[in-house]
Structure formats: C-alpha cells, structure tokens
Coordinates of C-alpha atoms and ligand atoms in Angstrom, one line a residue:
X1 CA 33.9 35.9 -82.3
X2 CA 34.0 39.4 -80.7
X3 CA 33.2 40.6 -77.2
X4 CA 30.0 42.1 -78.6
X5 CA 28.8 38.6 -79.4
X6 CA 29.0 37.4 -75.8
X7 CA 26.0 39.3 -74.4
X8 CA 28.0 41.7 -72.1
X9 CA 26.5 45.1 -71.2
X10 CA 27.5 48.3 -73.1
X11 CA 29.3 49.6 -70.0
X12 CA 31.4 46.5 -69.8
X13 CA 32.1 46.4 -73.5
X14 CA 33.3 50.0 -73.4
X15 CA 35.8 49.1 -70.6
X16 CA 37.0 46.0 -72.5
X17 CA 37.6 48.2 -75.6
X18 CA 39.6 50.7 -73.4
X19 CA 41.6 47.7 -72.1
X20 CA 42.6 47.1 -75.7
X21 CA 41.2 43.7 -76.0
X22 CA 39.7 42.9 -79.4
X23 CA 38.9 39.2 -79.1
X24 CA 37.8 37.1 -76.2
X25 CA 40.2 34.3 -75.2
X26 CA 38.9 30.7 -75.3
X27 CA 38.0 30.6 -71.6
X28 CA 36.1 33.9 -72.0
X29 CA 34.3 32.8 -75.1
X30 CA 33.4 29.5 -73.4
X31 CA 32.3 30.8 -70.0
X32 CA 30.9 34.3 -70.4
X33 CA 27.6 33.5 -72.3
X34 CA 26.7 30.8 -69.8
X35 CA 27.7 32.9 -66.8
X36 CA 25.5 35.7 -68.0
X37 CA 22.6 33.2 -68.0
X38 CA 23.2 32.4 -64.4
X39 CA 24.6 28.9 -64.9
X40 CA 27.3 27.4 -62.8
X41 CA 30.6 27.1 -64.5
X42 CA 33.5 24.7 -64.0
X43 CA 36.4 26.4 -65.7
X44 CA 39.6 24.4 -66.1
X45 CA 42.1 27.0 -67.0
X46 CA 45.4 28.3 -65.7
X47 CA 46.3 31.9 -65.1
X48 CA 47.5 33.6 -68.2
X49 CA 44.5 32.4 -70.2
X50 CA 42.3 35.4 -69.4
X51 CA 40.3 33.5 -66.8
X52 CA 40.0 36.5 -64.5
X53 CA 38.0 38.5 -67.0
X54 CA 36.0 35.4 -67.8
X55 CA 34.3 35.8 -64.4
X56 CA 34.7 39.5 -63.8
X57 CA 33.0 40.7 -67.0
X58 CA 29.8 38.7 -66.6
X59 CA 29.7 39.6 -62.9
X60 CA 29.9 43.3 -63.7
X61 CA 27.1 42.9 -66.2
X62 CA 24.9 41.1 -63.8
X63 CA 25.6 43.5 -60.9
X64 CA 24.2 46.4 -62.9
X65 CA 20.8 45.5 -61.4
X66 CA 20.3 45.7 -57.7
X67 CA 22.1 47.3 -54.7
X68 CA 24.2 46.0 -51.8
X69 CA 23.1 46.2 -48.2
X70 CA 25.2 46.8 -45.2
X71 CA 27.3 43.7 -44.2
X72 CA 25.6 41.7 -46.9
X73 CA 27.9 41.4 -50.0
X74 CA 26.2 40.5 -53.2
X75 CA 29.1 38.6 -54.7
X76 CA 32.0 36.8 -53.2
X77 CA 35.3 35.8 -54.8
X78 CA 37.6 33.5 -52.9
X79 CA 41.3 33.5 -53.7
X80 CA 44.1 31.5 -52.1
X81 CA 46.6 34.3 -51.7
X82 CA 46.6 38.0 -50.9
X83 CA 48.4 38.8 -54.1
X84 CA 45.8 37.0 -56.2
X85 CA 43.0 38.7 -54.3
X86 CA 44.6 42.1 -54.9
X87 CA 45.0 41.3 -58.6
X88 CA 41.4 40.4 -58.9
X89 CA 40.5 43.7 -57.3
X90 CA 42.6 45.5 -59.9
X91 CA 40.6 43.7 -62.6
X92 CA 37.3 44.8 -61.1
X93 CA 38.6 48.4 -61.0
X94 CA 39.8 48.3 -64.6
X95 CA 36.8 46.6 -66.2
X96 CA 34.3 48.2 -63.8
X97 CA 35.4 51.8 -64.5
X98 CA 32.0 52.6 -65.9
X99 CA 30.2 51.2 -62.9
X100 CA 29.8 52.6 -59.4
X101 CA 30.4 49.5 -57.4
X102 CA 31.7 49.1 -53.9
X103 CA 34.5 46.7 -53.8
X104 CA 35.8 45.3 -50.5
X105 CA 39.1 43.3 -50.3
X106 CA 39.4 41.2 -47.2
X107 CA 42.9 39.9 -46.8
X108 CA 45.3 39.3 -43.9
X109 CA 48.2 41.5 -43.1
X110 CA 46.1 44.7 -43.0
X111 CA 43.9 46.1 -40.3
X112 CA 40.3 45.0 -39.8
X113 CA 39.0 48.5 -39.3
X114 CA 39.2 49.7 -42.9
X115 CA 37.7 46.4 -44.1
X116 CA 34.9 46.7 -41.5
X117 CA 34.0 50.1 -42.9
X118 CA 33.8 48.8 -46.4
X119 CA 31.5 46.0 -45.3
X120 CA 29.4 48.3 -43.4
X121 CA 28.9 50.5 -46.5
X122 CA 27.6 47.5 -48.4
X123 CA 29.9 45.6 -50.8
X124 CA 28.8 44.7 -54.3
X125 CA 31.9 42.7 -54.8
X126 CA 33.8 41.0 -51.9
X127 CA 37.1 39.6 -52.7
X128 CA 38.7 37.6 -49.9
X129 CA 41.1 34.9 -48.8
X130 CA 39.3 32.2 -46.8
X131 CA 40.8 32.8 -43.4
X132 CA 40.2 36.5 -43.3
X133 CA 36.7 36.1 -44.5
X134 CA 35.9 33.6 -41.7
X135 CA 37.5 35.9 -39.2
X136 CA 35.1 38.7 -40.2
X137 CA 32.2 36.4 -40.1
X138 CA 33.1 35.2 -36.6
X139 CA 33.4 38.8 -35.4
X140 CA 29.8 39.3 -36.6
X141 CA 30.7 41.9 -39.2
X142 CA 29.7 39.9 -42.2
X143 CA 26.6 38.0 -43.4
X144 CA 26.9 35.7 -46.3
X145 CA 23.2 35.0 -47.0
X146 CA 22.9 37.8 -49.5
X147 CA 25.6 36.4 -51.8
X148 CA 24.2 35.8 -55.3
X149 CA 27.4 34.8 -57.1
X150 CA 30.2 32.9 -55.6
X151 CA 33.6 32.5 -57.4
X152 CA 36.1 29.9 -56.2
X153 CA 39.3 30.6 -58.0
X154 CA 42.5 28.6 -58.1
X155 CA 40.7 25.7 -56.4
X156 CA 43.6 23.3 -56.8
X157 CA 45.9 25.8 -55.0
X158 CA 43.3 26.1 -52.2
X159 CA 43.6 22.3 -51.9
X160 CA 47.4 22.5 -51.7
X161 CA 47.2 25.1 -49.0
X162 CA 44.8 23.1 -46.9
X163 CA 41.9 25.5 -47.4
X164 CA 39.3 23.0 -48.6
X165 CA 37.6 22.6 -45.2
X166 CA 37.3 26.4 -45.1
X167 CA 35.8 26.5 -48.6
X168 CA 33.3 23.9 -47.6
X169 CA 32.2 25.9 -44.6
X170 CA 31.9 29.0 -46.6
X171 CA 29.9 27.3 -49.4
X172 CA 27.5 26.0 -46.7
X173 CA 27.0 29.6 -45.4
X174 CA 25.8 30.9 -48.8
X175 CA 22.3 30.2 -50.1
X176 CA 22.1 27.3 -52.5
X177 CA 20.2 29.4 -55.0
X178 CA 23.5 31.2 -55.7
X179 CA 25.4 30.9 -58.9
X180 CA 28.9 29.3 -58.5
X181 CA 31.8 29.9 -60.9
X182 CA 34.6 27.5 -60.1
X183 CA 38.1 27.6 -61.6
X184 CA 41.0 25.2 -61.2
X185 CA 44.1 24.6 -63.3
X186 CA 44.0 20.9 -62.6
X187 CA 41.3 18.5 -61.4
X188 CA 42.6 16.2 -58.7
X189 CA 40.0 13.9 -57.1
X190 CA 39.4 16.1 -54.1
X191 CA 38.5 19.0 -56.4
X192 CA 36.2 16.8 -58.4
X193 CA 34.4 15.8 -55.2
X194 CA 34.1 19.4 -54.2
X195 CA 32.5 20.4 -57.6
X196 CA 30.1 17.5 -57.3
X197 CA 29.0 18.7 -53.9
X198 CA 28.7 22.4 -54.6
X199 CA 28.0 23.0 -58.3
X200 CA 24.6 22.5 -59.9
X201 CA 24.7 21.1 -63.4
X202 CA 27.8 23.2 -64.3
X203 CA 28.9 24.0 -67.8
X204 CA 32.4 22.7 -68.1
X205 CA 34.8 24.9 -70.0
X206 CA 38.3 23.5 -70.4
X207 CA 40.7 25.6 -72.4
X208 CA 43.9 23.7 -72.4
X209 CA 45.1 20.3 -71.3
X210 CA 45.7 20.6 -67.6
X211 CA 49.3 20.9 -66.6
X212 CA 50.7 21.2 -70.1
X213 CA 53.8 23.3 -70.5
X214 CA 54.0 26.2 -72.9
X215 CA 55.9 25.5 -76.1
X216 CA 57.4 29.0 -76.4
X217 CA 59.6 28.4 -73.4
X218 CA 63.1 27.0 -73.8
X219 CA 63.6 24.6 -70.9
X220 CA 66.9 23.3 -69.6
X221 CA 68.2 21.3 -66.7
X222 CA 71.5 22.4 -65.1
X223 CA 73.6 20.1 -63.1
X224 CA 74.9 21.1 -59.8
X225 CA 76.4 19.9 -56.5
X226 CA 73.8 19.6 -53.8
X227 CA 75.3 21.8 -51.1
X228 CA 73.7 25.2 -50.8
X229 CA 76.9 27.0 -51.7
X230 CA 77.3 24.8 -54.8
X231 CA 73.8 25.6 -55.9
X232 CA 74.1 29.3 -55.3
X233 CA 77.3 29.4 -57.3
X234 CA 75.7 27.4 -60.1
X235 CA 72.9 30.0 -60.2
X236 CA 75.2 32.9 -60.2
X237 CA 77.2 31.4 -63.1
X238 CA 74.0 30.7 -64.9
X239 CA 72.7 34.3 -64.5
X240 CA 76.0 35.6 -65.7
X241 CA 76.0 33.3 -68.8
X242 CA 72.4 34.5 -69.6
X243 CA 73.1 38.2 -68.9
X244 CA 72.8 39.4 -72.5
X245 CA 69.3 37.9 -72.9
X246 CA 68.1 38.3 -69.3
X247 CA 65.7 41.2 -68.8
X248 CA 64.4 39.9 -65.4
X249 CA 64.0 36.7 -63.6
X250 CA 61.9 34.9 -61.0
X251 CA 64.0 32.4 -59.0
X252 CA 61.9 29.8 -57.3
X253 CA 62.8 28.0 -54.1
X254 CA 60.9 25.2 -52.5
X255 CA 61.0 26.5 -49.0
X256 CA 60.9 30.0 -47.4
X257 CA 64.1 29.4 -45.6
X258 CA 65.8 29.0 -48.9
X259 CA 64.1 32.1 -50.3
X260 CA 65.6 34.0 -47.4
X261 CA 69.1 32.5 -47.7
X262 CA 69.3 32.9 -51.4
X263 CA 68.0 36.4 -51.3
X264 CA 70.6 37.4 -48.8
X265 CA 73.3 35.7 -50.8
X266 CA 72.3 37.4 -54.1
X267 CA 72.3 40.8 -52.4
X268 CA 75.7 40.0 -51.0
X269 CA 76.9 39.3 -54.5
X270 CA 75.4 42.6 -55.6
X271 CA 72.6 41.1 -57.6
X272 CA 69.6 43.4 -57.8
X273 CA 67.2 41.0 -56.0
X274 CA 64.1 41.1 -54.0
X275 CA 62.3 38.3 -52.1
X276 CA 58.7 37.1 -51.9
X277 CA 57.3 34.5 -49.5
X278 CA 54.2 33.9 -47.5
X279 CA 55.6 35.1 -44.1
X280 CA 56.5 38.6 -45.3
X281 CA 54.6 41.6 -44.2
X282 CA 51.9 42.4 -46.7
X283 CA 53.1 45.9 -47.4
X284 CA 56.6 44.7 -48.1
X285 CA 55.2 42.0 -50.4
X286 CA 53.1 44.4 -52.5
X287 CA 56.0 46.8 -52.7
X288 CA 58.4 44.1 -53.7
X289 CA 56.1 42.9 -56.5
X290 CA 55.5 46.4 -57.7
X291 CA 59.3 47.0 -57.9
X292 CA 59.8 43.8 -59.8
X293 CA 56.9 44.6 -62.2
X294 CA 58.2 48.2 -62.7
X295 CA 61.7 46.9 -63.5
X296 CA 63.3 48.4 -60.4
X297 CA 64.3 44.9 -59.4
X298 CA 65.9 42.5 -61.8
X299 CA 65.6 39.3 -59.8
X300 CA 62.8 38.1 -57.6
X301 CA 63.4 35.1 -55.3
X302 CA 60.1 33.5 -54.5
X303 CA 58.3 30.6 -53.1
X304 CA 55.5 28.9 -55.0
X305 CA 52.9 30.1 -52.6
X306 CA 53.8 33.7 -53.0
X307 CA 54.2 33.6 -56.8
X308 CA 51.5 31.3 -58.0
X309 CA 49.2 32.9 -60.5
X310 CA 50.7 36.4 -60.4
X311 CA 50.3 38.3 -63.6
X312 CA 53.7 39.8 -64.4
X313 CA 53.5 40.2 -68.1
X314 CA 57.1 40.3 -69.2
X315 CA 59.5 37.9 -67.4
X316 CA 62.3 36.8 -69.5
X317 CA 63.7 34.0 -67.3
X318 CA 62.6 31.6 -64.6
X319 CA 65.2 29.8 -62.6
X320 CA 64.3 26.8 -60.4
X321 CA 66.8 27.0 -57.7
X322 CA 65.1 23.8 -56.4
X323 CA 63.4 21.2 -58.5
X324 CA 59.8 21.5 -57.4
X325 CA 58.6 18.5 -55.4
X326 CA 55.2 18.6 -57.0
X327 CA 55.4 18.2 -60.8
X328 CA 52.5 20.6 -61.5
X329 CA 54.4 23.4 -59.8
X330 CA 57.0 23.1 -62.5
X331 CA 54.4 24.0 -65.1
X332 CA 53.1 26.9 -63.0
X333 CA 56.6 28.2 -62.4
X334 CA 57.9 28.1 -65.9
X335 CA 54.5 29.6 -67.0
X336 CA 55.7 32.9 -65.3
X337 CA 57.8 33.5 -68.4
X338 CA 56.7 33.2 -72.0
X339 CA 53.4 34.9 -71.3
X340 CA 51.1 36.4 -73.9
X341 CA 53.0 34.5 -76.7
X342 CA 56.4 35.9 -75.8
X343 CA 59.4 33.6 -75.7
X344 CA 61.0 32.7 -72.4
X345 CA 63.7 30.6 -70.9
X346 CA 63.6 28.4 -67.8
X347 CA 66.5 26.7 -66.1
X348 CA 66.2 24.1 -63.4
X349 CA 69.1 23.4 -61.2
X350 CA 69.3 19.7 -60.6
X351 CA 71.3 17.7 -58.1
X352 CA 71.5 13.9 -57.9
X353 CA 68.8 13.7 -55.3
X354 CA 66.3 15.4 -57.7
X355 CA 66.1 12.5 -60.1
X356 CA 62.7 11.2 -59.1
X357 CA 61.2 14.7 -59.2
X358 CA 62.6 15.4 -62.7
X359 CA 61.2 12.0 -63.8
X360 CA 57.8 13.1 -62.5
X361 CA 58.0 16.4 -64.3
X362 CA 59.0 14.8 -67.5
X363 CA 56.1 12.3 -67.3
X364 CA 53.7 15.2 -66.6
X365 CA 54.8 17.4 -69.5
X366 CA 55.3 14.4 -71.8
X367 CA 58.8 15.4 -72.8
X368 CA 62.4 15.0 -71.8
X369 CA 63.9 18.3 -70.6
X370 CA 67.3 18.9 -72.3
X371 CA 70.4 19.4 -70.3
X372 CA 72.1 22.8 -70.5
X373 CA 75.1 22.7 -72.8
X374 CA 78.1 24.0 -71.0
X375 CA 79.5 23.6 -67.6
X376 CA 78.1 26.0 -65.1
X377 CA 78.3 23.8 -62.1
X378 CA 80.4 24.4 -59.1
X379 CA 82.3 21.3 -60.2
X380 CA 84.2 20.4 -57.1
X381 CA 82.5 18.9 -54.1
X382 CA 84.1 19.4 -50.7
X383 CA 86.1 16.5 -49.2
X384 CA 84.0 13.6 -48.5
X385 CA 81.1 14.7 -50.8
X386 CA 80.3 12.4 -53.5
X387 CA 77.3 14.2 -54.9
X388 CA 78.8 16.8 -57.1
X389 CA 78.0 16.3 -60.8
X390 CA 80.7 15.2 -63.1
X391 CA 82.9 17.9 -64.4
X392 CA 82.8 18.8 -68.0
X393 CA 85.9 18.5 -70.1
X394 CA 88.4 21.2 -69.3
X395 CA 86.3 22.7 -66.5
X396 CA 88.5 24.5 -64.0
X397 CA 89.1 22.9 -60.7
X398 CA 88.5 25.0 -57.7
X399 CA 89.7 22.8 -54.9
X400 CA 90.4 24.3 -51.6
X401 CA 88.5 27.5 -52.1
X402 CA 85.6 28.3 -49.8
X403 CA 83.4 31.0 -51.2
X404 CA 81.7 33.7 -49.2
X405 CA 78.5 31.8 -49.1
X406 CA 80.1 28.7 -47.7
X407 CA 82.0 30.6 -45.1
X408 CA 78.8 32.2 -44.0
X409 CA 77.1 28.8 -43.9
X410 CA 79.9 27.3 -41.8
X411 CA 79.7 30.2 -39.4
X412 CA 76.0 29.9 -39.0
X413 CA 76.3 26.2 -38.4
X414 CA 78.8 26.8 -35.6
X415 CA 76.5 29.5 -34.2
X416 CA 79.4 32.0 -34.3
X417 CA 78.8 35.7 -34.7
X418 CA 79.8 37.3 -38.0
X419 CA 82.9 39.3 -37.5
X420 CA 83.4 42.5 -39.5
X421 CA 85.8 41.8 -42.3
X422 CA 87.0 43.3 -45.4
X423 CA 85.4 42.6 -48.7
X424 CA 87.7 42.6 -51.6
X425 CA 86.0 41.8 -54.8
X426 CA 82.6 42.0 -56.2
X427 CA 81.8 38.5 -57.3
X428 CA 79.2 39.4 -60.0
X429 CA 80.0 40.7 -63.4
X430 CA 76.9 42.8 -63.7
X431 CA 77.8 44.9 -60.7
X432 CA 79.7 48.1 -60.2
X433 CA 83.5 48.3 -59.8
X434 CA 85.0 46.5 -56.8
X435 CA 84.9 48.2 -53.5
X436 CA 86.5 47.4 -50.2
X437 CA 84.4 48.0 -47.2
X438 CA 83.7 46.8 -43.7
X439 CA 80.9 44.3 -43.6
X440 CA 78.2 45.0 -41.1
X441 CA 76.3 42.3 -39.2
X442 CA 73.3 42.6 -41.6
X443 CA 74.7 41.6 -45.0
X444 CA 71.6 42.6 -46.8
X445 CA 71.7 46.1 -45.5
X446 CA 75.2 46.8 -46.7
X447 CA 74.8 45.1 -50.0
X448 CA 72.0 47.3 -51.3
X449 CA 73.5 50.4 -52.8
X450 CA 70.3 52.0 -53.9
X451 CA 68.8 53.9 -51.0
X452 CA 65.3 53.8 -52.4
X453 CA 65.3 50.0 -52.6
X454 CA 67.0 49.5 -49.3
X455 CA 64.0 50.3 -47.2
X456 CA 61.8 47.7 -48.8
X457 CA 64.5 45.0 -48.6
X458 CA 65.3 45.7 -45.0
X459 CA 61.6 45.5 -44.3
X460 CA 61.4 42.1 -46.0
X461 CA 64.3 40.8 -43.9
X462 CA 62.9 42.3 -40.8
X463 CA 59.6 40.7 -41.4
X464 CA 61.2 37.3 -41.8
X465 CA 62.8 37.7 -38.5
X466 CA 59.9 39.0 -36.6
X467 CA 57.5 36.6 -35.1
X468 CA 54.0 36.9 -36.5
X469 CA 51.9 38.7 -34.0
X470 CA 48.8 38.9 -36.1
X471 CA 45.8 36.8 -35.4
X472 CA 45.2 36.6 -39.1
X473 CA 44.3 33.3 -40.5
X474 CA 47.0 31.5 -42.4
X475 CA 45.7 32.3 -45.8
X476 CA 49.2 32.3 -47.2
X477 CA 50.3 29.0 -45.7
X478 CA 49.2 26.1 -43.6
X479 CA 50.5 25.9 -40.1
X480 CA 54.2 25.5 -39.8
X481 CA 55.9 22.8 -37.7
X482 CA 55.9 23.8 -34.1
X483 CA 53.2 26.4 -34.7
X484 CA 51.3 26.2 -31.4
X485 CA 48.6 28.6 -32.3
X486 CA 45.1 27.1 -32.2
X487 CA 43.9 26.0 -35.6
X488 CA 40.4 26.2 -36.8
X489 CA 40.3 22.8 -38.4
X490 CA 42.5 19.9 -37.9
X491 CA 42.2 19.1 -41.6
X492 CA 43.8 22.3 -42.7
X493 CA 47.4 21.1 -43.1
X494 CA 46.3 17.9 -44.7
X495 CA 48.1 18.4 -48.0
X496 CA 50.5 21.1 -47.0
X497 CA 53.4 21.1 -49.3
X498 CA 57.1 21.0 -48.5
X499 CA 57.7 24.3 -50.1
X500 CA 56.7 26.5 -47.2
X501 CA 57.1 24.6 -44.1
X502 CA 59.4 21.7 -44.5
X503 CA 62.9 22.3 -43.3
X504 CA 64.2 18.8 -44.1
X505 CA 66.1 18.0 -47.3
X506 CA 64.4 15.5 -49.5
X507 CA 66.7 12.8 -50.9
X508 CA 66.6 9.3 -52.0
X509 CA 69.5 6.9 -52.0
X510 CA 73.2 7.6 -52.7
X511 CA 73.6 6.4 -56.3
X512 CA 74.0 9.1 -58.9
X513 CA 71.7 8.1 -61.7
X514 CA 73.4 7.6 -65.0
X515 CA 71.7 10.4 -66.9
X516 CA 73.0 12.9 -64.5
X517 CA 76.5 11.8 -65.1
X518 CA 76.3 12.6 -68.8
X519 CA 77.7 15.9 -69.7
X520 CA 74.9 17.9 -71.2
X521 CA 74.2 18.0 -74.8
X522 CA 71.6 20.3 -76.4
Ligands
LIG601 P1 44.6 36.0 -66.3 O1 44.6 34.7 -66.9 O2 43.2 36.5 -65.9 O3 45.6 36.2 -65.3 O4 45.0 37.1 -67.5 C1 46.2 37.1 -68.1 C2 46.5 38.4 -68.9 O5 45.7 38.4 -70.1 C3 46.1 39.6 -68.2 O6 47.3 40.5 -68.2 C4 45.0 40.2 -68.9 O7 45.0 41.6 -68.9 C5 45.1 39.7 -70.3 N1 43.9 39.5 -71.0 C6 42.7 39.0 -70.5 N2 41.8 38.9 -71.5 C7 42.4 39.3 -72.7 C8 41.9 39.4 -74.0 N3 40.7 39.1 -74.4 N4 42.8 39.8 -74.9 C9 44.1 40.1 -74.6 N5 44.5 40.1 -73.3 C10 43.7 39.6 -72.4

C-alpha cells in the first residue's frame, strides 16, 4: 500500500513525499481512510509508530474546505505535555507546508498574550494541554462550539497525570456532531470507559500489542547498593563501561528531586549532561531538548512526565537510574532507544527493594531481563547497611572511602553550608585532564566548562529553585504535596504517580531476594 491509496489530498501527498516517506505505517494505513470519511477512531498505538501523522494527514486533507472564525477553532488536539504539543505543532508545519493554515499552540509556561492573538485571528488547528485550554476558555477568549475534529492523544498518559476530569469537561463543551480521534498506548478500564462515553461507533485500529517491548533493544539489569551515592557510582561506572558504544543516553529517574540531584552530580563529575522535568521553565526545557537532539548534550536526565512520547530519533542508550514503579513506564522508557529499527541498549539499576517492580515488568513484557555480566556496583555498603548487592569475584573493596557525592549528601543532611575546597581529580574517564580549582557554592555552575551550554543549565537549576509563580494549570504534573494552590477538580491527583511528586522511598521488607544475590550471567 502507498500513501496515494489512502485518499489523501494532492497537497498532503506532496508534503509526505517531501518528508521522504514511501509507505504508510500500519497505524496510518489503518486509521487514515476511516478518518477521511469522518469516522471516530480508537487508535491503540505507541509513539514511534507514526501515529501523529495518522491523525495530522487526514485532518489537513479535511481542513482544505472551510475557514476558521475568530476565537472558534475548527479542530482541537489535546496533548498531556507541552513537549508533545510542540511536537505535534511541528508535524502540522511539516505536513501542512502546502496549506495556509493558522495553527495555535496553547501551552503553559508562556504568556497568554501571543496565544490570545492567535485565537483572535481564527485557528484552523488548536493544539493544547488541557489546563491551559481551560484557562483560555474561562477567560472568555475561546469558544469550543466550532470544533469539528477533536483529537485526544496519549490518553493513558492523561489518565496518569490526573487529566481525565478535564478531558471530560472539554469533551462536553464540544458539539457531539464532531469527529473524535482517540489514541492511547494502553487501554486501562478508565480509558475504556471514556471511549464508551465519548466515541461514536469508533473504528478500532491496534497496531501492536499494548505494552510490548521492542526486540531490537538489549536490556540488562545492573545490581547496585540502594544509597543515592551507590547508585550514582554504579551509573558512572556503567556509562564508562559503555563509552565506546554510547552515542547519547537518556537517564530516567522516578522523581524530579532525583533528576535534579543526579543532574548536579553528573555535572560535577564532568559528564556532559542536561536535565528535563516538569517543573522547569518551558524555555529551558525546549532548549535542553534541542541541545540533546542536536548532539550538544550527551546525557539527558529526565522524569517520565517530561520525556514520555518525545521523538528523539537516535538515542543509543537508556539508563533507568530508578526502576519504574509502573511497569508500563519501563516499556515507554526503553522505547526511547532502538527507534526506527535501530538497535539500542537499556540498563536498569536495581537495588534489593526493587524486586517487586522488576517482577511486574518481567510479567508485563513476558520475559526475564538478564543481569549485566560484570561488576559495576559500588560493592561496599556503609557500616550498618545490609542492602548492597553481593560483590563479584575479585571486585575491589572500597571500604572507608566517601566519594564526593556522599560527602555532599552528608553535608546537605546536616544542613551545613558547602565550604570552598579543592578539587583534585576528575572522576570521569571521558573528561578533560585533571584540574584543581576552588569549588563555588553552585556546583553545577563551575562544572560546566562550555560557556554556551552553561546558560541553559544554570537556567534549569534556577528554575528548579524558583517557586512557580505562574497561574498556569498543572498540565505537566498533578499537584504536589503541600501545594496549597486551589485546584480545579478534586479528582485531578487521583492516579498521580510517584515519579513527580513523591518524596518517599518505596521499599518492601528487608530480605534480599535470592535472584539478586546471584552474580550476573549473560
Ligand atoms: P510518531 O509515532 O508520530 O512519534 O512518529 C515517529 C517517527 O516516525 C517520526 O519521526 C516520524 O517522522 C516518522 N514517520 C511517521 N510516518 C512515517 C512513515 N510513513 N515512514 C517513515 N517514517 C515515518
């Protein structure tokens, strides 16, 4: 089958040819002909399957007739995160290059004024995160009764982020005569209920088994002690061991506090790292992503919320600094590598308290994940700790040494100020020759040698430390603990995950499971 067989308009076909696509992907072949006929679609597909074009291309064709009116968009695409919304806008620009369409992107973290102007001009395509969309509507700047096509993308992610009440409200504001294109990687019961309520006789297109892991990705578990400094050292050792094959890597953490800590630590050890999580200023996030995509950053430390669904074509490695608490996240995380048929590697750092999460992942993917062959662990637990993994034969003992990370941690625990001190050695192999210099209070600032990169990284750190002033809706996250701002809907945090807002460590029992005691064999 070719694109010409699908019924798309000549303008769209020409843009598709320019994009270099010769054959529709299965989700495109399955969804586009029905979408062109105005039918509702239930697409069960993950990112990386070409699902964005499966709704953008037929929408462009259908938008060729008619015009937008002020404040009354003709189509609406809902995305769970700002990055995904911006990515969909890029798709509309690329495939809509032969059309003269007004596209408006309504996301938080940027001023309302520009967005108001675009709405006033009349938007053919409105791409929005739910919170910001409702803000505009409540300010009287937006009418949704002209929407002919509604796309709900990444619905299961919306569920995870507590957006379902918002989605229901938005669906009820749009005429029922609309066409609805609904996409989700998985179909938990809440999502099935939503589709039963808001889709009319949908055509179901399922392109791959939900939550199946790609086979072109080598997956390994790596044992580690559970203290932060143990895990960080395990990660550094792992990165060094993979250096020859490692082009770039996304390093996933469960919580934003870990993203921040690990990011700072990697900078301190002279790794060329950036960070991405939901609380960062939008400009810094986009810049960080662009730098990673362009190869200016080799490592991106990220939370699930910030990284889900991002289309970064060529990632060689994924490291799970934390085992994901929700098994499906594992599939999404490792799916950041091995894209478009390339091979990829993923390493998951596992401590003894992760056993039940690893079991759940293995049940979901239907396979046992092999243990990494070789000892990369920090090996020695501190006095009184019984949770370090068993040492491999001949592994060096490092008793008595506290690494920089651990000293920093101790200092923070005591609430003491960091004192300037000398830094003697560069801990990472892939860094420049050793230097001795005075350390300034902000580790991240001094650790970044590249002036061009420094601004962005400082900005990221600053944004972590700056209280959010914005009245933006929390489209990147559900409310955090202690967040006293008024919430629109008490249901919002219903299924909020640990990854962004939970500062407690998850554990279970003190016994180290037998399989974790076994030195890895591949
Ligand atoms: P998505 O699942 O929408 O995130 O798309 C994943 C990647 O596949 C994007 O980089 C698209 O540019 C690319 N893509 C989409 N459709 C096709 C196609 N028919 N042939 C080749 N690549 C495609």
